[in-house]
Each structure stands twice: as structure tokens, then as C-alpha cells.
Amino acid sequence: MAFWWPGSSPACTFNWRRQETRTSEHRVQLVVPGSCEGSQEASVGTGTFRFHCPACWEQELCIHLQDAPEEQLKVPLSALPSGQVVRLVFPTSQEPLMREELKKEAGLRELAMRLGFGPCAEEQAFLSRRKQVVAAALRQALQLDGDLQEDEIPVVAIMATGGGIRAMTSLYGQLAGLKELGLLDCVSYITGASGSTWALANLSEDPEWSQKDLAGPTELLKTQVTKNKLGVLALSQLQRYRQELAERARLGYPSCFTNLWALINEALLHDEPHDHKLSDQREALSHGQNPLPIYCALNTKGQSLTTLEFGEWCEFSPYEVGFPKYGAFIPSELFGSEFFMGQLMKRLPDSRICCLEGIWSNLYAANLQESLYWASEPSQFWDCWVRNQANLDKEQVPLLKIEVPPSTAGRIAEFFTDLLTWRPLAQATHNFLRGLHFHKDYFQHPHFSTWKATTLDGLPNQLTPSEPHLCLLDVGYLLNTSCLPLLQPTRDVDLILSLDYNLHGAFQQLQLLGRFCQEQGIPFPPISPSPEEQLQPRECHTFSDPTCPGAPAVLHFPLVSDSFREYLAPGVRRTPEEAAAGEVNLSSSDYPYHYTKVTYSQEDVDKLLHLTHYNVCNNQEQLLEALRQRRPH
């Protein structure tokens, strides 16, 4: 069954020749209504003009004098034979008549994007290489005799939630724990959302990161997490942000507050700007040496609907960026460039990774503009930041409706007013789906995932391909999870290690995900913890559904401090002198790990790293049993 209209991607090229007459000084406009290019000007002599327009429309070429638009010549495109010169006489009120020569040539039909619902060829090749690494790791971890056949190797994935610095730090600790157990090489995918994407992006700068001791990257993390952040709003930094924002605008990127948040966030996490790009991470996958990272965002309708009323999952990998819902993907280095009907219209430079991190974590930009607009100095900014962020508690899954920024501006905001004033707080990226046209039976396609809370999916003219820009947001505006890419049936994931960094309810987000999957018809095990587990969650919980072969098993690691209070390491009890190090404040109203915190004390970051490392290592047997159960026999 077709999903996209097969003729939705041609271009027509017109070779134009205008004979010189007494009316030659008049400029002529050529227009194909609905085309990407709009109107183009022609004068005496020859010229080449290209229009991109859907072949399924009955289009016409409109020719009129620029200073007399009422005098038009309309030529149906279907009436122009390709490759042949057609002579036209343009009747005008002036003498003599204007005479034109026109030759239509079909443009390239090859797309600059991939249309399809399965993994791309590069991802499939990676999985083939990764399976050899996974097989060796499983053989050692499970103490198996003999080699594993390809169909005996399970697809294991890590799903990390968001949570700011807390999520980034915790993911480092848990990955180090899996590395210590020899199980990190059993993992084929790692998905991240919001703060956990920062950890993934940092680690993936090293092509061999998972094959090395993670102590070095962890020490670097500690340095960045504990450093003073006041300098990110120093005058020199504000000037640098402004310069880069202006340069991006000059190149053709839409301006929005997310771009500013991206630069501020980079300064929070790094001492110097990083030139690393998402496409550079392919080197870390070249021989299957690391899990494939997938970063998640949510595409919305900006000001018109809340995220519960309309949202589409967008995934970013080193290979591709795209929408599983539509089966449309582009190479990651082309994200941000201008497309029309699948054709690359204007290629923009590949963005630095910080620009994407700004999108993946732009929940924090929700109050950035207000903090900037009211603050006249850095201390005022941070006071406002904490106050506003506290009102937007991510743990409660806020609904977003884009608001217009206030008109009153402090001195900090004055650096950016000519670039950002009065722009709504919506992320804006050139829409690579723009101009694509659905097949008439798209709604019946088995892979088209409808959004149950909206009627828009039945109205193709109101869906994303009709929009000039994407509005990509932090997935925390809907669900604090990065699991959706792993639930694509074509990826066939067997086991998901759910790393949950929420502090309000150990199962809340996983249960919301389960409800979402049930509504959308996505195979997923029921998440039904007992009342005892709800009251006293353990370090690790298993959820599976033997009656649903398509559903993955889920090994859920909530962020809790259970036996860690009493044990320094698995089987090693704490001495009275070590007891204080086992007390991790995760529940009180003044806890040090709130997602608005951008600086941790050395003690707090050490405790969180040790806790998350311990919680993984202390559940080695449960991890091994899950691997045994999910290994096809």
C-alpha cells in the first residue's frame, strides 16, 4: 500500500528566450502557483528557471508584465511537451506583441530523503556488525558453550529518561555499572531524552568510548557539574552568543529562543564551544564498537494545540533524522536545510551538536525568555530562572502552549532584541517534509500511527508536510521517556533496560508510557506494580507479557536509594563511618537534584554516581536472567 503520492517530487525546468522588441524594457514575471520558488523575473535574452511543484496537480505557468500584472498569459504545464521549443505570443495592450520561446524539461526525480518505515541501510549494516560484539559479550556473560547463531542474539536497548543534570550524571553511573559487569557490549541501542542526551552526546565524541574505562569521562563530568555557572552570562559570553545567532540567521536558519538556549546550555556543560556534529558520531559506529545512540524530540503545532492534542515523535541518529509516523528520513547532516517535495532546495551547514541538544532539552528554554527579559545582571537571571522553573515541574508532565514573550526587557535581553524580540517561544527548523503529498489511502497504511487525541490525522492538509517549519520540543512536554524509537516493529527490540530519573513516582512515567502504547496499539507489557512496590520500590523491576510475543520485556531501574543505605558495594556492608555516604536525598522538598539545578556540590555528584552505579551492579543476577529469557532458542 502506498503512503506518499508517487508523483510528488518532480521539478520542471524552463529554458526561456525573449525576442527583443520595443517592449523589452518591461520585466516579466513567471509564476507556477503552489511551487516552492514563487515568482521569478525574466527580461530580454535567455534564462533558465526551475519550479518545483507536484505533478499530481493540474498546474499552469503564469506569465505577466511586472508593471501590468492584469495582463497575463497562462499556459497549462500539461500542454507543454518536454524537450520541445514552444513559441508563444503574449497579447498585451502595447505594440508590437511580445514573442517568447519556451522549452520545458523535466527535472531530477531522485529524492534527497528516504521514504520507508524500516531501518536505513547504514543502521542495518551497523546492527550486523554490532551482533558480533553482542554475541561475544553474551557468550562470556552467560557462560555459554559454542557460538551463537545470528537469530539467537537478542536486541537489547537502553532507554534513558530526561531530568537535567540529574539524568546526565545518573546515566554515567549506570553505564559504568554495566561496563563493570561486562554487559554494556550486550546493548545495541541507547535512546535519550532531554538531560540524558547530554551524556550520550558527550560520550559519543570518543569513537571507542564504551571500550574504555569510563573513569576519565566521569571525572570530566564532575568538573563541569560542580563548576560555577555565573560566567555563562558574562559580557564576553553574551557577545559570543549574539555573534553566533546573527551568523546562523545570515546563513538562513530561522531564529528562535531554542537557539539561544542551546548556546547557554553548551556553556553550562563545557568550558569551550565544541565543533562536534551528530554526523561525526558515525565514526563511533564504524565497526559496531558502541551502541547506536538515538535522540528524541516531539514535533507539535506551536501555538494552536497542546502537546496532548497533537504531537509526533521525531528521532535523531548519527545516520538519519526523521519521523517514523510518516516514514520520512533525511541524512543527519542535512537537518536544518531547506527541502521541498523531498528535493534539497538549499543546503545549510551541518549544525554543531549543541544546537541539537538545545532542541532535545528545550524544556529549559520555556522560562529562558522571561528570565532574560526581566534580568539586568546574572544574579537576577538565576533567581528568576529557579523561580520560574520551579513553577514548571517536569515530573508532572506539563502541557505546553506557546506564549509570546513580555515586552519589558532588562539589559541582558537587549543583546538579542533585534534577533529574538516578539518571536513566540517555539523551536523553528526548516521542515524537510514540506511539500510532500500523501497518497489518497495513506490513512489505511499499516505503519501510519494516528494520534488518538486529535482529528488532524484524517486531514492531510493540516499535517506536518503542509507546514513551512517544524516545532520540535523536549519530549518531557508529553512523556518523559525516550522509548518510542525502540518500539518500532522493524527494530524488533527484545529487552529494554528502562533507566528512569524521575523523582515523583518510581513508575509514573513508565505507566503513562504503557497507557500511551495501549491507546496507540503498540505492543508493550502491562506496567502493574503491586501496592507494596509502589510504596517501597526496589532497585530493579521486571515487566513482561508472555501472551504478547511482539512486546519487549522491560527491566525498570527507578532512581531510588534502597539497599545502598546499608551497602557500600554489592555484599559489602557500610561501616558506621561510611553510613553518611549512603544517605542520598531524593525525596524531600529541598533535594539537591531538582532538574532546575545546574550546579551540584562535589558530595552530591559523588553520591549520585555511586548510587546509580551500585543499583545496576547489585542487580547483576536479574540482568543476566533477563538476557537468558529474551535469548531466542
XYZ file of C-alpha atoms in Angstrom:
633
model
C 0.000 0.000 0.000
C 1.402 3.381 -0.998
C 1.914 6.119 1.593
C 3.270 9.048 -0.442
C 1.923 10.131 -3.816
C 4.330 8.668 -6.405
C 4.439 11.884 -8.435
C 5.069 14.256 -5.572
C 8.671 15.042 -6.257
C 9.398 16.378 -9.774
C 10.731 19.715 -10.903
C 10.166 21.484 -14.207
C 12.944 23.497 -15.806
C 12.034 26.174 -18.368
C 14.586 27.470 -20.849
C 13.348 30.944 -21.711
C 14.155 33.151 -24.688
C 12.524 36.504 -25.224
C 12.782 38.270 -28.554
C 13.894 41.885 -28.376
C 11.098 44.326 -29.122
C 10.128 47.833 -28.192
C 8.563 46.401 -25.008
C 11.755 44.652 -23.986
C 12.438 47.097 -21.217
C 9.439 45.624 -19.374
C 10.374 42.869 -16.952
C 8.228 39.763 -16.966
C 7.291 37.567 -14.016
C 6.942 33.799 -14.287
C 4.853 32.061 -11.629
C 3.755 28.474 -11.051
C 1.180 28.668 -8.225
C 1.981 26.278 -5.396
C 5.612 25.889 -6.383
C 8.436 26.282 -3.908
C 10.078 29.123 -5.816
C 7.134 31.513 -6.082
C 7.590 34.168 -8.786
C 10.762 34.630 -10.841
C 11.732 37.557 -13.063
C 12.797 37.457 -16.701
C 13.893 40.124 -19.154
C 15.162 40.247 -22.714
C 17.509 37.456 -23.735
C 17.695 33.919 -22.400
C 17.426 32.387 -18.980
C 16.741 29.167 -17.115
C 14.041 28.917 -14.479
C 13.224 25.947 -12.284
C 9.933 25.365 -10.498
C 9.259 22.546 -8.051
C 5.591 21.620 -7.974
C 3.519 18.467 -7.502
C 2.976 16.579 -10.735
C -0.379 15.367 -9.432
C -1.732 18.939 -9.612
C -3.002 20.481 -12.835
C -0.523 23.325 -12.733
C -0.094 26.221 -15.098
C 2.687 28.646 -15.868
C 1.539 32.246 -15.468
C 3.443 34.954 -17.363
C 2.690 38.624 -16.837
C 4.312 42.022 -17.115
C 5.686 43.207 -13.816
C 4.186 46.675 -14.220
C 0.900 45.375 -15.649
C 0.006 42.250 -13.667
C -3.530 42.186 -15.076
C -2.110 41.244 -18.492
C -1.346 37.546 -18.178
C -0.612 34.563 -20.334
C -1.500 31.233 -18.721
C -0.030 28.039 -20.113
C -1.091 24.632 -18.700
C 2.076 22.673 -17.931
C 0.494 19.528 -19.324
C 0.177 21.296 -22.696
C 3.927 21.890 -22.931
C 5.750 18.914 -24.448
C 9.030 18.150 -22.724
C 12.177 18.898 -24.671
C 10.498 20.872 -27.463
C 10.645 24.605 -28.125
C 7.236 26.248 -27.949
C 6.736 29.723 -29.406
C 4.302 31.921 -27.540
C 2.709 35.221 -28.479
C 1.908 37.373 -25.461
C -1.080 39.632 -26.217
C -0.515 42.951 -24.495
C -2.013 46.417 -24.748
C 1.279 47.585 -26.203
C 2.589 47.118 -29.720
C 4.160 45.072 -31.101
C 3.098 41.815 -29.446
C 5.613 40.201 -27.147
C 7.034 36.945 -28.507
C 8.578 34.287 -26.270
C 10.196 30.905 -26.744
C 9.844 28.293 -24.008
C 11.183 24.778 -23.617
C 10.119 22.573 -20.708
C 12.480 19.939 -19.376
C 11.690 17.520 -16.592
C 13.860 17.992 -13.550
C 15.544 15.341 -11.450
C 13.127 12.998 -9.709
C 15.670 11.484 -7.329
C 14.887 12.420 -3.740
C 17.345 13.754 -1.195
C 15.459 11.869 1.503
C 14.485 8.281 2.260
C 10.865 7.200 2.249
C 10.347 3.955 4.122
C 9.445 2.553 7.518
C 12.326 0.187 8.195
C 15.849 0.998 9.407
C 18.113 2.620 6.833
C 20.832 0.597 5.120
C 23.504 2.127 7.380
C 21.638 1.110 10.537
C 21.137 -2.409 9.215
C 24.852 -2.692 8.436
C 25.668 -1.399 11.922
C 23.382 -3.991 13.541
C 25.091 -6.745 11.602
C 28.472 -5.585 12.936
C 27.133 -4.999 16.441
C 25.689 -8.508 16.654
C 29.193 -9.933 16.587
C 30.134 -7.774 19.582
C 26.897 -8.677 21.396
C 27.361 -12.389 20.713
C 30.848 -12.390 22.230
C 29.647 -10.438 25.287
C 26.650 -12.747 25.822
C 28.775 -15.842 25.465
C 31.033 -14.589 28.242
C 28.323 -13.141 30.499
C 26.055 -16.192 30.320
C 28.971 -18.658 30.182
C 27.664 -20.293 27.035
C 29.362 -23.107 25.180
C 29.801 -22.597 21.471
C 28.953 -19.733 19.177
C 25.553 -18.082 18.921
C 23.685 -18.127 15.637
C 22.515 -14.742 14.374
C 18.860 -15.485 15.173
C 19.841 -16.379 18.762
C 21.203 -12.922 19.550
C 18.645 -10.688 21.311
C 18.337 -6.991 20.562
C 18.896 -5.208 23.877
C 18.339 -1.479 24.297
C 18.793 1.138 26.999
C 16.035 3.729 27.398
C 17.071 6.797 29.435
C 14.604 9.469 30.541
C 15.224 13.175 30.966
C 15.939 15.060 34.154
C 18.616 17.654 33.511
C 21.969 17.310 35.252
C 20.459 14.527 37.379
C 19.750 12.438 34.275
C 23.141 13.123 32.713
C 25.023 12.210 35.895
C 22.927 9.113 36.607
C 23.400 7.744 33.101
C 27.171 7.979 33.514
C 26.917 5.969 36.733
C 24.686 3.277 35.249
C 26.746 2.871 32.086
C 29.833 2.471 34.259
C 27.973 -0.230 36.208
C 27.024 -2.117 33.050
C 30.609 -1.784 31.835
C 31.910 -3.265 35.097
C 29.526 -6.232 34.752
C 30.616 -6.848 31.152
C 27.073 -6.177 29.921
C 27.466 -2.868 28.091
C 28.597 -4.751 24.989
C 25.273 -6.637 25.046
C 23.419 -3.406 24.224
C 22.652 -2.433 20.610
C 20.712 0.829 21.133
C 20.714 3.669 23.660
C 17.925 6.226 23.460
C 17.958 9.522 25.323
C 15.662 12.426 26.102
C 16.411 15.877 27.475
C 19.263 15.704 30.026
C 20.297 12.136 29.191
C 21.052 13.271 25.617
C 23.843 15.420 27.048
C 25.566 12.313 28.399
C 25.129 10.410 25.127
C 26.437 13.293 23.042
C 29.458 13.778 25.312
C 30.408 10.108 25.309
C 29.894 9.668 21.563
C 32.602 12.213 20.791
C 35.069 9.387 21.554
C 34.809 6.706 18.824
C 35.815 3.995 21.323
C 34.008 5.259 24.425
C 32.327 2.011 25.532
C 35.534 0.022 25.025
C 37.402 2.205 27.519
C 37.297 2.756 31.244
C 34.637 5.398 31.909
C 36.575 6.872 34.834
C 38.103 9.584 32.630
C 34.811 10.851 31.162
C 33.248 10.665 34.630
C 35.933 12.908 36.110
C 35.361 15.415 33.318
C 31.636 15.275 34.077
C 32.309 16.063 37.738
C 34.374 19.089 36.771
C 31.592 20.508 34.605
C 28.752 19.711 37.010
C 30.447 21.302 40.018
C 31.844 24.430 38.337
C 30.420 27.897 38.968
C 27.918 28.805 36.229
C 27.721 32.591 36.657
C 30.203 33.064 33.819
C 27.750 31.802 31.200
C 26.128 35.270 31.261
C 29.338 37.277 31.329
C 29.532 40.117 28.819
C 32.021 38.257 26.626
C 29.726 35.220 26.505
C 26.652 37.296 25.662
C 28.569 38.869 22.806
C 29.611 35.426 21.547
C 26.027 34.148 21.695
C 24.839 37.173 19.777
C 27.522 36.748 17.126
C 26.668 33.098 16.553
C 22.917 33.755 16.483
C 23.441 36.501 13.918
C 25.628 34.219 11.791
C 23.027 31.435 11.841
C 20.348 33.929 10.814
C 22.574 35.131 7.964
C 23.053 31.572 6.736
C 19.294 31.047 6.637
C 18.401 29.286 9.884
C 15.143 30.510 11.473
C 15.679 32.479 14.706
C 14.113 31.234 17.931
C 14.816 31.137 21.642
C 15.835 27.493 21.471
C 18.943 28.605 19.553
C 19.904 30.902 22.417
C 19.191 28.200 24.996
C 21.445 25.837 23.020
C 24.410 28.213 23.340
C 23.779 28.875 27.033
C 23.424 25.151 27.662
C 26.706 24.475 25.873
C 28.436 26.982 28.159
C 26.880 25.256 31.184
C 28.215 21.857 30.121
C 31.563 22.757 28.530
C 34.368 25.229 29.035
C 34.765 25.926 25.318
C 32.488 25.625 22.261
C 32.527 22.155 20.689
C 32.607 21.681 16.922
C 31.324 18.101 17.182
C 28.326 17.267 14.968
C 25.761 14.490 15.087
C 27.009 13.043 11.803
C 30.516 12.802 13.322
C 29.185 10.088 15.647
C 29.133 7.650 12.728
C 32.801 7.056 13.443
C 31.789 5.624 16.825
C 29.665 3.034 14.975
C 32.055 2.154 12.156
C 32.816 -1.373 13.364
C 29.959 -1.905 15.806
C 32.091 -0.931 18.782
C 29.421 1.124 20.599
C 25.629 1.056 20.909
C 23.734 3.204 18.404
C 22.514 6.425 20.082
C 19.039 7.728 19.227
C 17.935 11.127 20.483
C 14.247 12.021 20.774
C 12.154 15.137 20.225
C 8.461 15.907 19.860
C 7.032 17.837 16.917
C 3.974 19.946 17.735
C 1.658 22.557 16.265
C 3.161 25.533 18.071
C 0.526 27.930 19.344
C -2.607 26.165 18.105
C -2.676 22.895 20.091
C -1.247 21.478 23.307
C 1.214 18.591 23.166
C -1.517 16.202 24.325
C -3.727 17.283 21.439
C -1.051 16.859 18.780
C 2.469 15.502 18.875
C 4.719 13.493 16.572
C 7.852 11.671 17.633
C 10.997 12.672 15.786
C 14.184 10.664 16.144
C 17.786 11.694 15.575
C 20.579 9.212 14.974
C 24.088 9.716 13.565
C 22.725 8.324 10.301
C 19.318 9.947 9.910
C 16.731 12.346 11.289
C 13.105 11.591 10.636
C 9.532 10.781 11.543
C 8.650 7.104 11.971
C 4.982 8.130 11.703
C 5.450 9.287 8.110
C 8.306 7.004 7.107
C 10.359 10.026 6.007
C 14.037 10.499 6.891
C 16.955 12.670 5.798
C 20.715 12.259 6.376
C 21.555 13.822 9.731
C 23.936 16.349 8.149
C 21.016 17.787 6.135
C 18.831 18.515 9.155
C 18.051 22.233 9.112
C 18.479 22.574 5.350
C 15.573 23.616 3.124
C 13.561 20.894 1.365
C 10.531 20.845 -0.895
C 8.806 17.676 -2.120
C 11.802 15.665 -0.982
C 14.250 17.764 -3.001
C 17.114 19.605 -1.324
C 16.475 23.260 -2.167
C 19.155 24.963 -0.085
C 21.843 23.157 1.855
C 22.839 24.804 5.115
C 25.997 23.935 7.076
C 25.710 20.968 9.423
C 24.859 22.355 12.873
C 27.061 21.815 15.888
C 25.750 19.200 18.318
C 24.877 21.879 20.884
C 22.167 23.212 18.554
C 20.508 19.798 18.593
C 20.975 19.404 22.346
C 19.108 22.691 22.662
C 16.154 21.136 20.830
C 16.240 17.865 22.762
C 16.265 19.705 26.101
C 14.354 22.895 25.330
C 12.016 22.351 28.252
C 14.555 24.583 29.968
C 14.049 27.285 27.353
C 10.413 27.588 28.418
C 11.360 30.163 31.034
C 14.596 31.355 29.479
C 12.996 34.285 27.713
C 11.197 35.540 30.826
C 14.367 35.249 32.902
C 16.292 37.159 30.244
C 13.660 39.815 29.803
C 13.416 40.668 33.486
C 17.078 40.354 34.470
C 19.643 43.132 34.333
C 22.529 41.109 35.749
C 23.438 37.400 36.034
C 22.366 37.022 39.681
C 18.879 38.323 38.843
C 18.715 35.940 35.896
C 19.436 32.887 38.034
C 16.973 33.957 40.731
C 14.279 34.297 38.080
C 15.357 31.043 36.397
C 14.944 28.973 39.564
C 11.658 30.647 40.490
C 10.102 30.146 37.068
C 11.407 26.636 36.573
C 10.037 25.603 39.956
C 6.589 26.555 38.653
C 7.025 24.235 35.675
C 7.617 20.901 37.370
C 8.703 18.481 34.681
C 7.899 15.496 36.875
C 4.183 16.315 36.441
C 4.307 16.229 32.607
C 3.300 19.813 31.759
C 1.230 20.719 28.743
C 2.750 23.357 26.542
C 1.061 26.177 24.710
C 3.474 28.648 23.182
C 3.268 32.154 24.603
C 4.519 35.499 23.288
C 7.416 36.980 25.319
C 6.850 40.028 27.514
C 7.600 43.436 26.067
C 9.562 44.739 29.063
C 13.242 43.948 28.655
C 16.186 44.031 31.027
C 19.719 44.790 29.982
C 20.622 41.148 29.333
C 17.777 40.758 26.840
C 18.892 43.881 24.986
C 21.742 41.861 23.465
C 19.211 39.819 21.493
C 16.149 42.013 20.965
C 16.786 42.648 17.277
C 17.102 38.900 16.699
C 14.507 37.451 19.054
C 12.008 40.120 20.151
C 8.349 39.116 19.851
C 9.121 35.718 18.467
C 6.968 33.112 20.195
C 8.829 30.600 22.299
C 8.654 27.898 19.645
C 11.519 25.985 18.176
C 11.694 26.603 14.424
C 13.520 24.407 11.914
C 13.048 24.230 8.152
C 10.561 21.428 7.545
C 12.108 18.674 5.450
C 8.631 17.165 4.909
C 7.342 20.350 3.291
C 5.529 19.828 0.017
C 5.260 16.050 0.219
C 1.794 14.820 -0.696
C 0.038 11.854 0.818
C -1.370 9.031 -1.231
C -5.168 9.030 -1.072
C -5.089 5.819 1.024
C -2.351 6.944 3.448
C -4.687 6.720 6.446
C -5.038 2.968 5.897
C -1.293 2.335 5.776
C -0.353 -0.224 8.472
C 2.631 1.841 9.673
C 0.811 5.184 9.893
C 0.441 5.913 13.608
C -2.579 8.085 14.298
C -2.719 10.395 17.314
C -5.814 9.265 19.208
C -6.436 12.645 20.864
C -6.731 14.602 17.625
C -8.698 14.522 14.379
C -5.863 16.088 12.374
C -4.510 12.746 11.177
C -7.561 12.460 8.942
C -6.926 15.921 7.467
C -3.778 15.663 5.305
C -3.725 19.383 4.536
C -3.273 20.115 8.253
C -0.473 17.648 8.928
C 3.226 18.414 9.131
C 4.065 18.340 5.372
C 1.879 21.431 4.949
C 3.914 23.460 7.464
C 6.932 25.603 6.470
C 8.690 24.884 9.777
C 8.919 22.143 12.360
C 8.273 22.995 16.010
C 10.450 20.469 17.846
C 10.314 20.257 21.629
C 11.685 18.332 24.577
C 9.663 15.090 24.864
C 9.138 15.914 28.549
C 6.295 18.180 27.458
C 4.319 14.980 26.838
C 6.068 11.925 28.300
C 9.432 11.814 29.997
C 10.633 8.830 28.009
C 12.808 8.060 25.008
C 11.261 4.650 24.423
C 9.221 5.210 21.263
C 12.047 4.598 18.734
C 12.639 1.222 20.392
C 9.016 0.185 19.893
C 9.165 0.421 16.103
C 8.286 -3.113 14.946
C 11.058 -3.030 12.348
C 13.694 -2.722 15.113
C 12.406 -5.838 16.879
C 13.820 -4.975 20.325
C 13.669 -7.919 22.764
C 14.728 -6.324 26.062
C 14.617 -2.701 27.247
C 16.632 -1.517 30.229
C 14.486 1.374 31.467
C 16.638 3.935 33.288
C 14.177 6.297 34.959
C 15.368 9.512 36.628
C 12.000 10.841 37.797
C 11.721 11.743 41.456
C 7.921 11.858 41.745
C 6.769 8.269 41.408
C 9.069 5.393 40.512
C 6.583 4.036 37.944
C 4.644 7.148 36.924
C 6.243 7.784 33.531
C 6.505 4.087 32.670
C 2.802 3.644 33.433
C 1.973 6.670 31.279
C 4.040 5.121 28.503
C 2.164 1.835 28.918
C -1.164 3.653 28.687
C 0.033 5.546 25.609
C 1.110 2.294 23.938
C -2.233 0.687 24.739
C -4.113 3.623 23.181
C -1.873 3.578 20.101
C -1.976 -0.200 19.690
C 1.772 -0.601 20.289
C 2.805 -3.943 21.852
C 4.110 -3.245 25.364
C 3.935 -5.213 28.612
C 1.408 -4.122 31.265
C 3.031 -1.954 33.938
C 1.259 -3.103 37.086
C 3.474 -2.807 40.156
C 1.979 -4.143 43.371
C 0.884 -1.743 46.143
C 3.971 -2.820 48.086
C 6.232 -1.996 45.134
C 4.526 1.352 44.709
C 5.105 2.164 48.371
C 8.642 0.764 48.541
C 10.101 0.499 45.024
C 13.111 -1.733 44.606
C 16.218 -1.000 42.560
C 15.024 -3.167 39.668
C 11.627 -4.444 38.477
C 10.780 -6.785 35.601
C 7.711 -6.361 33.395
C 6.865 -8.753 30.572
C 3.883 -10.204 28.735
C 4.346 -13.840 27.630
C 0.983 -13.687 25.837
C 2.208 -10.926 23.504
C 5.273 -12.103 21.550
C 5.736 -8.673 19.954
C 6.125 -6.883 23.284
C 9.644 -6.410 24.666
C 10.490 -7.272 28.249
C 11.270 -4.233 30.397
C 13.807 -4.179 33.209
C 12.974 -0.991 35.093
C 15.568 0.860 37.187
C 13.895 3.731 39.084
C 16.079 6.285 40.813
C 15.771 5.008 44.391
C 18.063 4.547 47.352
C 17.186 1.158 48.813
C 19.955 -1.174 49.967
C 22.553 1.470 49.067
C 21.991 2.947 52.526
C 23.449 -0.174 54.097
C 25.848 -1.427 51.445
C 28.940 0.252 50.033
C 29.066 -2.294 47.201
C 27.095 -5.472 46.485
C 27.674 -7.718 49.514
C 29.862 -5.153 51.330
C 28.144 -3.536 54.334
C 28.924 0.033 55.275
C 30.852 0.769 58.427
C 29.423 3.388 60.823
C 31.918 5.863 59.375
C 30.583 5.216 55.863
C 26.892 5.479 56.781
C 26.586 9.177 55.899
C 27.747 8.493 52.324
C 24.780 6.142 51.913
C 22.206 8.835 52.650
C 21.061 10.262 49.305
C 18.330 12.898 49.459
C 15.906 12.042 46.642
C 12.545 12.846 48.188
C 12.449 15.967 50.365
C 11.285 19.336 49.077
C 14.795 20.750 49.244
C 16.503 17.834 47.488
C 19.740 18.771 45.724
C 18.883 17.000 42.452
C 15.942 19.070 41.227
C 16.113 19.369 37.451
C 16.468 23.161 37.691
C 19.812 22.751 39.456
C 22.697 23.489 37.128
C 25.470 23.099 39.726
C 25.992 20.216 42.176
C 28.292 20.029 45.157
C 31.146 17.535 44.935
C 29.472 15.412 47.611
C 26.122 15.345 45.816
C 27.550 14.378 42.434
C 29.680 11.626 44.018
C 26.675 10.218 45.866
C 24.532 10.147 42.732
C 27.244 8.465 40.663
C 27.872 5.840 43.347
C 24.146 5.205 43.870
C 23.333 4.643 40.199
C 26.448 2.515 39.685
C 25.539 0.403 42.724
C 21.891 -0.067 41.721
C 22.979 -1.643 38.437
C 25.741 -3.820 39.875
C 23.543 -5.007 42.748
C 21.080 -6.468 40.237
C 23.508 -8.471 38.148
C 21.528 -11.700 38.508
C 18.278 -10.060 37.426
C 20.044 -8.615 34.393
C 21.553 -11.975 33.462
C 18.233 -13.764 33.919
C 16.502 -11.243 31.663
C 19.157 -11.854 28.999
C 18.662 -15.616 29.293
C 14.892 -15.291 28.997
C 14.999 -12.991 25.974
C 17.581 -15.004 24.058
C 15.719 -16.766 21.224
C 16.014 -20.526 21.429
